[in-house]
Amino acid sequence: MASKMGSDMNSQIIRADSHELVAVAQLFNEYRQYYEQGDDMAAVTAFIEQRLSRQDSIILIAKNNKGEGLGFLQMYWQLSSLDMSEFLIINDLFVTQSARGQGVARKLMATAIEIGINQGCKRLTLETASTNYKAQSLYETLGFRRDNHYYHYQLDI
């Protein structure tokens, strides 16, 4: 059963489990479309179902008092060879258009930080577009610092 992580009278943050599959998949599909990916509920549902069954990611979902999905956050465990420790990568953060500006992203992020602390995590990392100033501002107000010492490389194969 999904566990409630944080709530107020407008929204609650829940750590998703299989009971939240449909709600998370709908938000994830909307998130992918926001980034100009195709509308593919079948593939999205299979992907989220796999994450939940393998428990290889932590998915948080924000819901209003009617149970409607407002947004989600997904993070993955990673290992640091140099630190010889585990850390979390916040890979996905999305809030629906109608819920933006209501503090939903901040609540999702605060809950992710709380989980990291409770799990003994060394750090949380994330990346965002250089033009996503709203997200950058949020992350910085939560204590995240931009890393100007390392470059991010990618090879599409």
PDB file of C-alpha atoms in Angstrom:
ATOM      1  CA  MET A   1       0.000   0.000   0.000  1.00  0.00           C
ATOM      2  CA  ALA A   2       1.271   3.475  -0.813  1.00  0.00           C
ATOM      3  CA  SER A   3       2.569   5.373   2.177  1.00  0.00           C
ATOM      4  CA  LYS A   4       1.768   9.009   2.909  1.00  0.00           C
ATOM      5  CA  MET A   5       4.940  11.035   3.204  1.00  0.00           C
ATOM      6  CA  GLY A   6       3.672  14.585   3.650  1.00  0.00           C
ATOM      7  CA  SER A   7       0.377  16.358   3.328  1.00  0.00           C
ATOM      8  CA  ASP A   8      -1.570  19.516   3.915  1.00  0.00           C
ATOM      9  CA  MET A   9      -5.123  20.543   3.115  1.00  0.00           C
ATOM     10  CA  ASN A  10      -4.333  21.041  -0.603  1.00  0.00           C
ATOM     11  CA  SER A  11      -2.134  18.079  -1.478  1.00  0.00           C
ATOM     12  CA  GLN A  12      -0.425  15.018  -0.108  1.00  0.00           C
ATOM     13  CA  ILE A  13       2.766  13.297  -1.193  1.00  0.00           C
ATOM     14  CA  ILE A  14       2.606   9.518  -1.423  1.00  0.00           C
ATOM     15  CA  ARG A  15       5.389   7.032  -2.114  1.00  0.00           C
ATOM     16  CA  ALA A  16       3.879   5.139  -5.019  1.00  0.00           C
ATOM     17  CA  ASP A  17       3.350   1.415  -5.149  1.00  0.00           C
ATOM     18  CA  SER A  18       1.346  -0.777  -7.546  1.00  0.00           C
ATOM     19  CA  HIS A  19      -1.917   0.798  -6.330  1.00  0.00           C
ATOM     20  CA  GLU A  20      -0.754   4.103  -7.834  1.00  0.00           C
ATOM     21  CA  LEU A  21       0.237   2.639 -11.224  1.00  0.00           C
ATOM     22  CA  VAL A  22      -2.499   4.267 -13.316  1.00  0.00           C
ATOM     23  CA  ALA A  23      -2.143   7.699 -11.709  1.00  0.00           C
ATOM     24  CA  VAL A  24       1.663   7.698 -12.032  1.00  0.00           C
ATOM     25  CA  ALA A  25       1.520   6.405 -15.611  1.00  0.00           C
ATOM     26  CA  GLN A  26      -0.889   9.185 -16.615  1.00  0.00           C
ATOM     27  CA  LEU A  27       1.409  11.829 -15.117  1.00  0.00           C
ATOM     28  CA  PHE A  28       4.492  10.200 -16.660  1.00  0.00           C
ATOM     29  CA  ASN A  29       2.828  10.152 -20.080  1.00  0.00           C
ATOM     30  CA  GLU A  30       1.969  13.850 -19.731  1.00  0.00           C
ATOM     31  CA  TYR A  31       5.563  14.557 -18.614  1.00  0.00           C
ATOM     32  CA  ARG A  32       6.978  12.812 -21.684  1.00  0.00           C
ATOM     33  CA  GLN A  33       4.647  14.757 -23.972  1.00  0.00           C
ATOM     34  CA  TYR A  34       5.806  17.989 -22.331  1.00  0.00           C
ATOM     35  CA  TYR A  35       9.295  16.998 -23.528  1.00  0.00           C
ATOM     36  CA  GLU A  36       7.936  16.281 -27.011  1.00  0.00           C
ATOM     37  CA  GLN A  37       7.872  12.494 -26.710  1.00  0.00           C
ATOM     38  CA  GLY A  38       4.976  10.493 -28.087  1.00  0.00           C
ATOM     39  CA  ASP A  39       1.695   9.743 -26.332  1.00  0.00           C
ATOM     40  CA  ASP A  40       2.080   6.034 -25.533  1.00  0.00           C
ATOM     41  CA  MET A  41       0.139   4.963 -22.446  1.00  0.00           C
ATOM     42  CA  ALA A  42       0.825   1.259 -23.023  1.00  0.00           C
ATOM     43  CA  ALA A  43       4.616   1.708 -23.083  1.00  0.00           C
ATOM     44  CA  VAL A  44       4.542   4.231 -20.233  1.00  0.00           C
ATOM     45  CA  THR A  45       2.406   1.946 -18.069  1.00  0.00           C
ATOM     46  CA  ALA A  46       4.735  -1.000 -18.735  1.00  0.00           C
ATOM     47  CA  PHE A  47       7.781   1.131 -17.876  1.00  0.00           C
ATOM     48  CA  ILE A  48       6.303   2.406 -14.596  1.00  0.00           C
ATOM     49  CA  GLU A  49       4.977  -1.047 -13.697  1.00  0.00           C
ATOM     50  CA  GLN A  50       8.485  -2.434 -14.180  1.00  0.00           C
ATOM     51  CA  ARG A  51      10.009   0.282 -11.972  1.00  0.00           C
ATOM     52  CA  LEU A  52       7.493  -0.449  -9.226  1.00  0.00           C
ATOM     53  CA  SER A  53       7.818  -4.245  -9.399  1.00  0.00           C
ATOM     54  CA  ARG A  54      11.636  -4.174  -9.511  1.00  0.00           C
ATOM     55  CA  GLN A  55      11.731  -1.418  -6.904  1.00  0.00           C
ATOM     56  CA  ASP A  56      14.658   0.111  -8.785  1.00  0.00           C
ATOM     57  CA  SER A  57      13.331   3.636  -8.418  1.00  0.00           C
ATOM     58  CA  ILE A  58      11.497   5.651  -5.810  1.00  0.00           C
ATOM     59  CA  ILE A  59       8.392   7.329  -7.191  1.00  0.00           C
ATOM     60  CA  LEU A  60       6.548  10.023  -5.277  1.00  0.00           C
ATOM     61  CA  ILE A  61       3.139  11.247  -6.389  1.00  0.00           C
ATOM     62  CA  ALA A  62       1.351  14.406  -5.293  1.00  0.00           C
ATOM     63  CA  LYS A  63      -2.439  14.165  -5.075  1.00  0.00           C
ATOM     64  CA  ASN A  64      -5.112  16.665  -4.193  1.00  0.00           C
ATOM     65  CA  ASN A  65      -7.871  15.996  -1.663  1.00  0.00           C
ATOM     66  CA  LYS A  66      -9.976  14.421  -4.441  1.00  0.00           C
ATOM     67  CA  GLY A  67      -7.211  11.885  -5.172  1.00  0.00           C
ATOM     68  CA  GLU A  68      -6.256  13.473  -8.495  1.00  0.00           C
ATOM     69  CA  GLY A  69      -2.601  13.394  -9.517  1.00  0.00           C
ATOM     70  CA  LEU A  70      -0.903  16.794  -9.414  1.00  0.00           C
ATOM     71  CA  GLY A  71       2.672  15.756 -10.109  1.00  0.00           C
ATOM     72  CA  PHE A  72       5.362  13.172  -9.527  1.00  0.00           C
ATOM     73  CA  LEU A  73       9.059  12.759  -8.814  1.00  0.00           C
ATOM     74  CA  GLN A  74      11.170   9.718  -9.689  1.00  0.00           C
ATOM     75  CA  MET A  75      14.647   9.041  -8.358  1.00  0.00           C
ATOM     76  CA  TYR A  76      17.155   6.226  -8.708  1.00  0.00           C
ATOM     77  CA  TRP A  77      19.918   4.896  -6.468  1.00  0.00           C
ATOM     78  CA  GLN A  78      23.454   5.286  -7.775  1.00  0.00           C
ATOM     79  CA  LEU A  79      26.878   4.318  -6.424  1.00  0.00           C
ATOM     80  CA  SER A  80      29.900   6.555  -6.045  1.00  0.00           C
ATOM     81  CA  SER A  81      33.204   4.705  -6.406  1.00  0.00           C
ATOM     82  CA  LEU A  82      35.240   7.562  -4.954  1.00  0.00           C
ATOM     83  CA  ASP A  83      32.973   8.119  -1.952  1.00  0.00           C
ATOM     84  CA  MET A  84      32.195   4.396  -1.677  1.00  0.00           C
ATOM     85  CA  SER A  85      28.625   5.369  -0.916  1.00  0.00           C
ATOM     86  CA  GLU A  86      25.142   5.442  -2.351  1.00  0.00           C
ATOM     87  CA  PHE A  87      23.359   8.545  -3.524  1.00  0.00           C
ATOM     88  CA  LEU A  88      20.092   9.364  -5.242  1.00  0.00           C
ATOM     89  CA  ILE A  89      19.590  10.893  -8.667  1.00  0.00           C
ATOM     90  CA  ILE A  90      16.368  12.837  -9.042  1.00  0.00           C
ATOM     91  CA  ASN A  91      15.662  11.938 -12.641  1.00  0.00           C
ATOM     92  CA  ASP A  92      12.110  13.168 -13.202  1.00  0.00           C
ATOM     93  CA  LEU A  93      10.054  15.974 -11.675  1.00  0.00           C
ATOM     94  CA  PHE A  94       6.757  17.057 -13.188  1.00  0.00           C
ATOM     95  CA  VAL A  95       3.757  19.080 -12.048  1.00  0.00           C
ATOM     96  CA  THR A  96       0.601  19.362 -14.144  1.00  0.00           C
ATOM     97  CA  GLN A  97      -0.106  22.726 -15.727  1.00  0.00           C
ATOM     98  CA  SER A  98      -3.139  23.296 -13.489  1.00  0.00           C
ATOM     99  CA  ALA A  99      -1.144  22.649 -10.289  1.00  0.00           C
ATOM    100  CA  ARG A 100       1.891  24.806 -11.066  1.00  0.00           C
ATOM    101  CA  GLY A 101       2.638  27.676  -8.724  1.00  0.00           C
ATOM    102  CA  GLN A 102       1.007  25.921  -5.751  1.00  0.00           C
ATOM    103  CA  GLY A 103       4.174  24.533  -4.146  1.00  0.00           C
ATOM    104  CA  VAL A 104       3.701  20.969  -5.413  1.00  0.00           C
ATOM    105  CA  ALA A 105       7.233  20.680  -6.842  1.00  0.00           C
ATOM    106  CA  ARG A 106       8.687  22.057  -3.598  1.00  0.00           C
ATOM    107  CA  LYS A 107       6.738  19.456  -1.569  1.00  0.00           C
ATOM    108  CA  LEU A 108       7.882  16.645  -3.852  1.00  0.00           C
ATOM    109  CA  MET A 109      11.492  17.813  -3.588  1.00  0.00           C
ATOM    110  CA  ALA A 110      11.294  18.237   0.200  1.00  0.00           C
ATOM    111  CA  THR A 111       9.964  14.697   0.510  1.00  0.00           C
ATOM    112  CA  ALA A 112      12.766  13.377  -1.715  1.00  0.00           C
ATOM    113  CA  ILE A 113      15.321  15.128   0.503  1.00  0.00           C
ATOM    114  CA  GLU A 114      13.678  13.648   3.604  1.00  0.00           C
ATOM    115  CA  ILE A 115      13.867  10.150   2.107  1.00  0.00           C
ATOM    116  CA  GLY A 116      17.527  10.674   1.226  1.00  0.00           C
ATOM    117  CA  ILE A 117      18.329  11.762   4.780  1.00  0.00           C
ATOM    118  CA  ASN A 118      16.365   8.877   6.308  1.00  0.00           C
ATOM    119  CA  GLN A 119      18.094   6.353   4.022  1.00  0.00           C
ATOM    120  CA  GLY A 120      21.580   7.600   4.944  1.00  0.00           C
ATOM    121  CA  CYS A 121      22.159   8.943   1.463  1.00  0.00           C
ATOM    122  CA  LYS A 122      25.403  10.917   0.956  1.00  0.00           C
ATOM    123  CA  ARG A 123      23.846  13.340  -1.545  1.00  0.00           C
ATOM    124  CA  LEU A 124      21.076  13.928  -4.055  1.00  0.00           C
ATOM    125  CA  THR A 125      21.881  15.010  -7.584  1.00  0.00           C
ATOM    126  CA  LEU A 126      19.817  16.201 -10.520  1.00  0.00           C
ATOM    127  CA  GLU A 127      20.159  17.967 -13.811  1.00  0.00           C
ATOM    128  CA  THR A 128      17.936  20.441 -15.570  1.00  0.00           C
ATOM    129  CA  ALA A 129      17.929  22.417 -18.783  1.00  0.00           C
ATOM    130  CA  SER A 130      20.119  25.513 -18.731  1.00  0.00           C
ATOM    131  CA  THR A 131      17.013  27.517 -19.698  1.00  0.00           C
ATOM    132  CA  ASN A 132      14.765  26.130 -16.931  1.00  0.00           C
ATOM    133  CA  TYR A 133      15.177  29.101 -14.605  1.00  0.00           C
ATOM    134  CA  LYS A 134      12.149  28.337 -12.426  1.00  0.00           C
ATOM    135  CA  ALA A 135      13.457  24.862 -11.633  1.00  0.00           C
ATOM    136  CA  GLN A 136      16.968  26.197 -11.014  1.00  0.00           C
ATOM    137  CA  SER A 137      15.585  28.746  -8.570  1.00  0.00           C
ATOM    138  CA  LEU A 138      13.619  26.062  -6.719  1.00  0.00           C
ATOM    139  CA  TYR A 139      16.626  23.748  -6.470  1.00  0.00           C
ATOM    140  CA  GLU A 140      18.870  26.528  -5.214  1.00  0.00           C
ATOM    141  CA  THR A 141      16.364  27.607  -2.537  1.00  0.00           C
ATOM    142  CA  LEU A 142      16.378  23.989  -1.330  1.00  0.00           C
ATOM    143  CA  GLY A 143      20.173  24.037  -0.966  1.00  0.00           C
ATOM    144  CA  PHE A 144      21.256  22.422  -4.246  1.00  0.00           C
ATOM    145  CA  ARG A 145      24.393  23.935  -5.776  1.00  0.00           C
ATOM    146  CA  ARG A 146      25.202  24.033  -9.454  1.00  0.00           C
ATOM    147  CA  ASP A 147      28.326  22.009 -10.255  1.00  0.00           C
ATOM    148  CA  ASN A 148      30.566  24.089 -12.488  1.00  0.00           C
ATOM    149  CA  HIS A 149      33.562  21.752 -12.182  1.00  0.00           C
ATOM    150  CA  TYR A 150      32.357  18.769 -14.188  1.00  0.00           C
ATOM    151  CA  TYR A 151      30.960  18.466 -17.678  1.00  0.00           C
ATOM    152  CA  HIS A 152      28.131  16.139 -18.529  1.00  0.00           C
ATOM    153  CA  TYR A 153      28.778  13.942 -21.585  1.00  0.00           C
ATOM    154  CA  GLN A 154      26.412  11.683 -23.459  1.00  0.00           C
ATOM    155  CA  LEU A 155      26.817   9.120 -26.220  1.00  0.00           C
ATOM    156  CA  ASP A 156      23.617   8.042 -27.942  1.00  0.00           C
ATOM    157  CA  ILE A 157      23.958   4.428 -29.101  1.00  0.00           C
TER     158      ILE A 157
END
